[in-house]
Tab-separated table of C-alpha atoms in Angstrom:
chain	number	residue	atom	x	y	z
A	1	MET	CA	-17.069	24.644	-24.206
A	2	THR	CA	-14.082	24.081	-21.964
A	3	ASP	CA	-11.506	21.290	-22.439
A	4	SER	CA	-12.730	18.989	-19.743
A	5	ALA	CA	-16.372	19.499	-20.627
A	6	ASP	CA	-15.698	18.143	-24.099
A	7	PRO	CA	-15.645	14.337	-24.107
A	8	ASN	CA	-13.811	14.351	-27.413
A	9	HIS	CA	-10.909	16.422	-26.271
A	10	VAL	CA	-7.480	14.796	-26.136
A	11	HIS	CA	-4.880	16.293	-23.823
A	12	ARG	CA	-1.690	16.090	-25.839
A	13	GLU	CA	-0.200	19.458	-25.091
A	14	PRO	CA	2.667	19.673	-22.602
A	15	ARG	CA	0.904	19.391	-19.286
A	16	GLU	CA	3.195	21.701	-17.364
A	17	ALA	CA	0.842	24.429	-18.574
A	18	GLU	CA	-2.029	22.595	-16.953
A	19	ALA	CA	-0.807	23.384	-13.439
A	20	GLN	CA	-1.089	27.079	-14.299
A	21	ASP	CA	-4.457	26.413	-15.828
A	22	TYR	CA	-5.664	24.902	-12.550
A	23	ALA	CA	-4.183	27.831	-10.634
A	24	ALA	CA	-6.035	30.287	-12.886
A	25	LEU	CA	-9.292	28.413	-12.310
A	26	VAL	CA	-8.760	28.465	-8.547
A	27	ARG	CA	-8.133	32.225	-8.648
A	28	ALA	CA	-11.284	32.703	-10.703
A	29	VAL	CA	-13.259	30.622	-8.190
A	30	GLN	CA	-11.923	32.759	-5.375
A	31	ALA	CA	-13.065	35.839	-7.294
A	32	GLY	CA	-16.586	34.388	-7.401
A	33	ASP	CA	-16.642	32.964	-10.945
A	34	GLU	CA	-19.278	30.238	-10.929
A	35	ARG	CA	-18.335	28.869	-14.345
A	36	ALA	CA	-14.777	28.360	-13.093
A	37	MET	CA	-16.118	26.438	-10.105
A	38	GLU	CA	-18.213	24.291	-12.433
A	39	GLU	CA	-15.153	23.550	-14.573
A	40	LEU	CA	-13.007	22.744	-11.553
A	41	LEU	CA	-15.631	20.395	-10.129
A	42	MET	CA	-15.918	18.511	-13.413
A	43	ARG	CA	-12.138	18.214	-13.664
A	44	ALA	CA	-11.903	16.939	-10.103
A	45	GLN	CA	-14.373	14.183	-10.934
A	46	GLU	CA	-12.547	13.294	-14.138
A	47	VAL	CA	-9.266	12.969	-12.253
A	48	ALA	CA	-10.969	10.729	-9.697
A	49	TYR	CA	-12.394	8.558	-12.471
A	50	ARG	CA	-9.043	8.125	-14.203
A	51	PHE	CA	-7.265	7.403	-10.920
A	52	SER	CA	-9.869	4.778	-9.976
A	53	LEU	CA	-9.694	3.231	-13.403
A	54	LEU	CA	-5.955	3.163	-14.012
A	55	VAL	CA	-4.354	3.150	-10.552
A	56	CYS	CA	-6.839	1.620	-8.128
A	57	GLY	CA	-8.005	-0.949	-10.677
A	58	ARG	CA	-11.508	-0.657	-9.235
A	59	PRO	CA	-13.517	1.277	-11.775
A	60	GLU	CA	-16.735	0.133	-10.102
A	61	GLU	CA	-15.787	2.412	-7.201
A	62	ALA	CA	-15.013	5.404	-9.407
A	63	ASP	CA	-18.339	7.009	-8.545
A	64	ASP	CA	-17.500	7.126	-4.802
A	65	ALA	CA	-14.086	8.641	-5.515
A	66	MET	CA	-15.692	11.164	-7.867
A	67	GLN	CA	-18.147	12.302	-5.189
A	68	GLU	CA	-15.361	12.645	-2.644
A	69	ALA	CA	-13.273	14.711	-5.086
A	70	LEU	CA	-16.276	16.867	-5.915
A	71	LEU	CA	-17.130	17.710	-2.308
A	72	LYS	CA	-13.549	18.282	-1.162
A	73	THR	CA	-12.831	20.509	-4.165
A	74	TYR	CA	-15.998	22.475	-3.537
A	75	ARG	CA	-15.035	23.043	0.106
A	76	TYR	CA	-11.359	23.712	-0.465
A	77	ALA	CA	-11.061	25.633	-3.757
A	78	GLY	CA	-12.227	28.904	-2.267
A	79	ARG	CA	-9.798	28.718	0.643
A	80	ILE	CA	-6.499	27.550	-0.820
A	81	ARG	CA	-3.730	30.104	-0.293
A	82	GLU	CA	-1.424	28.871	-3.037
A	83	PRO	CA	-3.458	28.205	-6.193
A	84	GLU	CA	-0.324	26.693	-7.808
A	85	ALA	CA	-0.447	23.919	-5.239
A	86	PHE	CA	-4.029	22.997	-6.107
A	87	ARG	CA	-3.268	20.349	-8.730
A	88	ALA	CA	-1.053	18.297	-6.393
A	89	TRP	CA	-3.669	18.711	-3.639
A	90	LEU	CA	-6.399	17.409	-5.954
A	91	TYR	CA	-4.474	14.272	-6.928
A	92	ARG	CA	-3.505	13.643	-3.302
A	93	THR	CA	-7.151	13.961	-2.270
A	94	VAL	CA	-8.198	11.506	-4.961
A	95	ARG	CA	-5.440	9.096	-3.981
A	96	ASN	CA	-6.529	9.258	-0.344
A	97	ALA	CA	-10.141	8.606	-1.362
A	98	CYS	CA	-8.965	5.493	-3.206
A	99	LEU	CA	-6.885	4.365	-0.208
A	100	ILE	CA	-9.853	4.798	2.121
A	101	GLY	CA	-11.924	2.695	-0.255
A	102	ARG	CA	-9.210	0.053	-0.135
A	103	ARG	CA	-9.099	-0.014	3.660
A	104	LYS	CA	-12.856	-0.555	3.755
A	105	ARG	CA	-12.313	-3.667	1.665
A	106	VAL	CA	-9.583	-5.056	3.874
A	107	ASP	CA	-11.384	-8.366	4.308
A	108	GLU	CA	-12.092	-8.811	0.648
A	109	PRO	CA	-9.767	-10.819	-1.555
A	110	ALA	CA	-7.595	-8.584	-3.696
A	111	HIS	CA	-8.900	-8.215	-7.199
A	112	LEU	CA	-6.259	-7.563	-9.775
A	113	LEU	CA	-7.382	-7.219	-13.319
A	114	SER	CA	-5.799	-9.660	-15.703
A	115	LEU	CA	-4.358	-8.286	-18.907
A	116	HIS	CA	-7.240	-9.826	-20.823
A	117	GLU	CA	-9.800	-8.465	-18.392
A	118	SER	CA	-8.293	-5.018	-18.369
A	119	ASN	CA	-7.576	-4.691	-22.063
A	120	GLY	CA	-9.793	-1.914	-23.266
A	121	GLU	CA	-12.436	-2.595	-20.672
A	122	ASP	CA	-13.331	-0.280	-17.846
A	123	GLY	CA	-14.326	-3.033	-15.461
A	124	PHE	CA	-18.020	-2.505	-16.103
A	125	GLY	CA	-17.562	-4.567	-19.235
A	126	ARG	CA	-17.463	-1.507	-21.456
A	127	GLY	CA	-14.627	-0.262	-23.577
A	128	ILE	CA	-12.580	2.555	-22.070
A	129	GLU	CA	-13.709	5.859	-23.486
A	130	VAL	CA	-10.489	7.382	-24.640
A	131	ALA	CA	-10.937	10.895	-25.833
A	132	ASP	CA	-10.185	10.637	-29.521
A	133	PRO	CA	-11.127	13.752	-31.381
A	134	GLY	CA	-12.130	13.878	-34.973
A	135	ARG	CA	-10.423	17.229	-35.181
A	136	ASP	CA	-6.924	16.009	-34.231
A	137	PRO	CA	-5.488	13.848	-37.025
A	138	GLU	CA	-2.388	12.959	-35.018
A	139	ALA	CA	-4.492	11.603	-32.190
A	140	GLN	CA	-6.691	9.772	-34.674
A	141	ALA	CA	-3.631	8.041	-36.051
A	142	MET	CA	-2.855	6.610	-32.630
A	143	ASN	CA	-3.578	2.935	-32.896
A	144	VAL	CA	-6.561	2.146	-30.705
A	145	SER	CA	-5.434	-1.384	-29.901
A	146	LEU	CA	-2.000	-0.062	-28.904
A	147	ARG	CA	-3.694	2.324	-26.502
A	148	SER	CA	-5.742	-0.495	-25.013
A	149	ARG	CA	-2.567	-2.532	-24.619
A	150	LEU	CA	-0.925	0.400	-22.872
A	151	PHE	CA	-3.706	0.848	-20.327
A	152	GLY	CA	-3.876	-2.914	-19.865
A	153	ALA	CA	-0.121	-3.075	-19.250
A	154	LEU	CA	-0.246	-0.071	-16.926
A	155	ARG	CA	-2.768	-1.824	-14.727
A	156	GLN	CA	-0.463	-4.826	-14.457
A	157	LEU	CA	2.271	-2.789	-12.756
A	158	PRO	CA	2.590	-3.016	-8.959
A	159	ARG	CA	0.521	-0.161	-7.516
A	160	PRO	CA	3.361	2.170	-6.392
A	161	TYR	CA	4.878	2.020	-9.871
A	162	ARG	CA	1.512	2.326	-11.561
A	163	ALA	CA	0.784	5.487	-9.571
A	164	VAL	CA	4.072	7.106	-10.597
A	165	VAL	CA	3.592	6.347	-14.308
A	166	PHE	CA	-0.008	7.506	-14.173
A	167	LEU	CA	0.798	10.789	-12.460
A	168	ARG	CA	3.973	11.609	-14.377
A	169	GLU	CA	3.393	10.241	-17.863
A	170	VAL	CA	-0.360	10.083	-18.322
A	171	GLU	CA	-1.385	13.108	-16.241
A	172	GLY	CA	1.803	15.118	-16.786
A	173	LEU	CA	2.501	16.154	-13.190
A	174	SER	CA	6.013	17.377	-12.417
A	175	THR	CA	8.398	15.171	-10.444
A	176	ARG	CA	7.923	17.530	-7.508
A	177	GLU	CA	4.137	17.282	-7.681
A	178	VAL	CA	4.279	13.488	-7.925
A	179	GLY	CA	6.448	13.453	-4.787
A	180	LYS	CA	3.884	15.591	-2.966
A	181	VAL	CA	0.964	13.447	-4.069
A	182	LEU	CA	2.621	10.185	-3.048
A	183	GLY	CA	4.508	11.534	-0.031
A	184	ILE	CA	7.927	10.469	-1.339
A	185	SER	CA	11.113	12.347	-2.227
A	186	GLU	CA	11.911	13.520	-5.754
A	187	PRO	CA	14.847	11.083	-6.110
A	188	ASN	CA	12.482	8.311	-5.066
A	189	VAL	CA	9.980	9.414	-7.720
A	190	LYS	CA	12.733	9.248	-10.350
A	191	THR	CA	13.864	5.807	-9.246
A	192	ARG	CA	10.325	4.432	-9.260
A	193	LEU	CA	9.616	6.044	-12.607
A	194	HIS	CA	12.657	4.420	-14.179
A	195	ARG	CA	11.767	0.970	-12.839
A	196	ALA	CA	8.148	1.426	-13.865
A	197	ARG	CA	9.127	2.363	-17.412
A	198	VAL	CA	11.318	-0.731	-17.679
A	199	MET	CA	8.494	-2.966	-16.402
A	200	LEU	CA	5.949	-1.305	-18.647
A	201	ARG	CA	8.172	-1.768	-21.671
A	202	GLU	CA	8.504	-5.481	-20.884
A	203	LEU	CA	4.754	-5.856	-20.381
A	204	LEU	CA	4.058	-4.128	-23.682
A	205	GLU	CA	6.532	-6.347	-25.478
A	206	ARG	CA	4.861	-9.450	-24.030
A	207	SER	CA	1.283	-8.378	-24.724
B	1	MET	CA	25.075	-5.636	-24.035
B	2	THR	CA	28.267	-7.332	-24.861
B	3	SER	CA	29.830	-5.211	-27.560
B	4	PRO	CA	33.637	-5.183	-27.397
B	5	THR	CA	33.878	-1.575	-26.209
B	6	ALA	CA	31.198	-1.796	-23.587
B	7	SER	CA	31.621	-3.680	-20.343
B	8	LEU	CA	28.566	-5.213	-18.697
B	9	GLY	CA	29.111	-2.956	-15.682
B	10	HIS	CA	29.097	0.092	-17.887
B	11	CYS	CA	25.858	-1.012	-19.565
B	12	HIS	CA	24.244	-1.547	-16.169
B	13	ASP	CA	25.399	1.871	-15.015
B	14	LEU	CA	24.018	3.453	-18.163
B	15	LEU	CA	20.665	1.723	-17.898
B	16	GLU	CA	20.271	3.001	-14.348
B	17	ARG	CA	20.578	6.533	-15.719
B	18	ILE	CA	18.695	6.058	-18.971
B	19	SER	CA	15.395	7.528	-17.715
B	20	ARG	CA	17.136	10.658	-16.555
B	21	TYR	CA	18.809	10.804	-19.959
B	22	ILE	CA	15.398	10.542	-21.681
B	23	ASP	CA	14.024	13.289	-19.438
B	24	GLY	CA	17.011	15.557	-20.151
B	25	GLU	CA	17.965	15.670	-16.485
B	26	LEU	CA	21.624	14.648	-16.742
B	27	PRO	CA	24.557	17.059	-16.751
B	28	ALA	CA	26.272	17.557	-20.118
B	29	ALA	CA	29.273	15.379	-19.216
B	30	ASP	CA	27.013	12.438	-18.306
B	31	ARG	CA	24.985	12.873	-21.471
B	32	GLN	CA	28.101	12.824	-23.603
B	33	GLU	CA	29.378	9.729	-21.828
B	34	ILE	CA	26.075	7.960	-22.494
B	35	GLU	CA	26.013	9.050	-26.123
B	36	ARG	CA	29.556	7.735	-26.639
B	37	HIS	CA	28.516	4.437	-25.093
B	38	LEU	CA	25.383	4.213	-27.227
B	39	ARG	CA	27.438	4.584	-30.400
B	40	ASP	CA	29.352	1.450	-29.431
B	41	CYS	CA	26.579	-0.573	-27.865
B	42	PRO	CA	23.625	-1.427	-30.101
B	43	GLU	CA	21.946	-3.364	-27.292
B	44	CYS	CA	21.811	-0.317	-25.021
B	45	GLU	CA	20.738	1.787	-27.969
B	46	GLU	CA	17.874	-0.629	-28.546
B	47	VAL	CA	16.859	-0.412	-24.879
B	48	LEU	CA	16.932	3.385	-25.113
B	49	HIS	CA	14.712	3.412	-28.191
B	50	SER	CA	12.177	1.017	-26.759
B	51	LEU	CA	12.011	2.990	-23.488
B	52	GLU	CA	11.578	6.225	-25.419
B	53	HIS	CA	8.800	4.554	-27.360
B	54	THR	CA	7.093	3.478	-24.116
B	55	VAL	CA	7.323	7.005	-22.718
B	56	ASP	CA	5.978	8.519	-25.961
B	57	LEU	CA	3.139	6.054	-25.972
B	58	CYS	CA	2.130	7.039	-22.430
B	59	ARG	CA	2.305	10.734	-23.200
B	60	GLU	CA	0.467	10.535	-26.493
B	61	ALA	CA	-2.202	8.001	-25.593
B	62	GLY	CA	-4.715	10.548	-24.416
B	63	ARG	CA	-6.564	10.224	-21.161
B	64	PRO	CA	-9.637	8.111	-20.683
B	65	GLY	CA	-12.732	10.272	-20.843
B	66	LEU	CA	-15.795	9.763	-18.663
B	67	PRO	CA	-18.269	7.263	-20.113
B	68	PRO	CA	-21.438	9.157	-21.154
B	69	GLU	CA	-23.610	8.071	-18.230
B	70	LEU	CA	-20.914	8.902	-15.664
B	71	ARG	CA	-20.357	12.273	-17.370
B	72	ALA	CA	-24.078	13.019	-17.134
B	73	ARG	CA	-24.116	12.009	-13.464
B	74	ALA	CA	-21.027	14.123	-12.741
B	75	ALA	CA	-22.537	17.181	-14.422
B	76	ALA	CA	-25.842	16.683	-12.586
B	77	ARG	CA	-24.024	16.521	-9.242
B	78	VAL	CA	-22.159	19.750	-10.002
B	79	HIS	CA	-25.343	21.585	-10.934
B	80	GLN	CA	-27.157	20.254	-7.873
B	81	LEU	CA	-24.340	21.321	-5.564
B	82	LEU	CA	-24.095	24.807	-7.069
B	83	ALA	CA	-27.885	25.252	-7.068
B	84	ARG	CA	-28.044	24.332	-3.362
B	85	ALA	CA	-25.240	26.779	-2.625
B	86	ALA	CA	-27.016	29.540	-4.559
B	87	LYS	CA	-30.233	28.852	-2.583
B	88	ARG	CA	-28.351	29.110	0.696
B	89	LYS	CA	-26.864	32.444	-0.364
B	90	LYS	CA	-30.297	33.836	-1.175
B	91	ARG	CA	-31.624	33.050	2.303
């Protein structure tokens, strides 16, 4: 079973390696490996779910974003010339899907989750399923309520800051990749990241 | 951030660079300057530790997994898509 197919897997390894992992999957897809395509399509949907949940703050629309990520990945994975660029492309695609969803709701009142509402809940009224493996004692030791507080605090950040923290700290993208996903310069990524960390620290202290 | 050896301006300057310090992105001279300042300024040292803790928390929290019913739906969509593609190839 692959990492992303295992709901109990926690990604704690340095994620720089993950970009190469994506690139290897893309190469395998291009060589006709159906299992690699299956893996890539599941990952694309997982990324879309996490982005909807933690950045867009609209988990009820995660399913739409997941479908968009699935179809675009299916169409694009076989054609990409630089497999190393796939990861940034995937996150940018997911971000755009979320933005399109937002534009469609332009007449709706903005719905920001309160800290109470977002604490440990995925917006459907269920607890967030955080991968927490029985086989990783270090991850088990991570205090569950602390994790809920973290995700709750993250969703209280203004969206541009939330996106940077999500991409850099939670998903482990490089500064360069974050810049590509968000369409901003690397110095701008660093500035936003610093401000976001300061805000997040304050939110965590208050919660 | 009012220790006798640290001016408020210096603290502010340091805090602007503290994320780059945490990420190991500063040149050696800047790192040493910050480390000297931290030895004299417990307030900045406290800020550094709490920011490091926040960063660690984010990196170690694990990523939310798909709820079971969404996972099942996602897997079903993948299999459906690949099955349709395989059918098309056979034609």
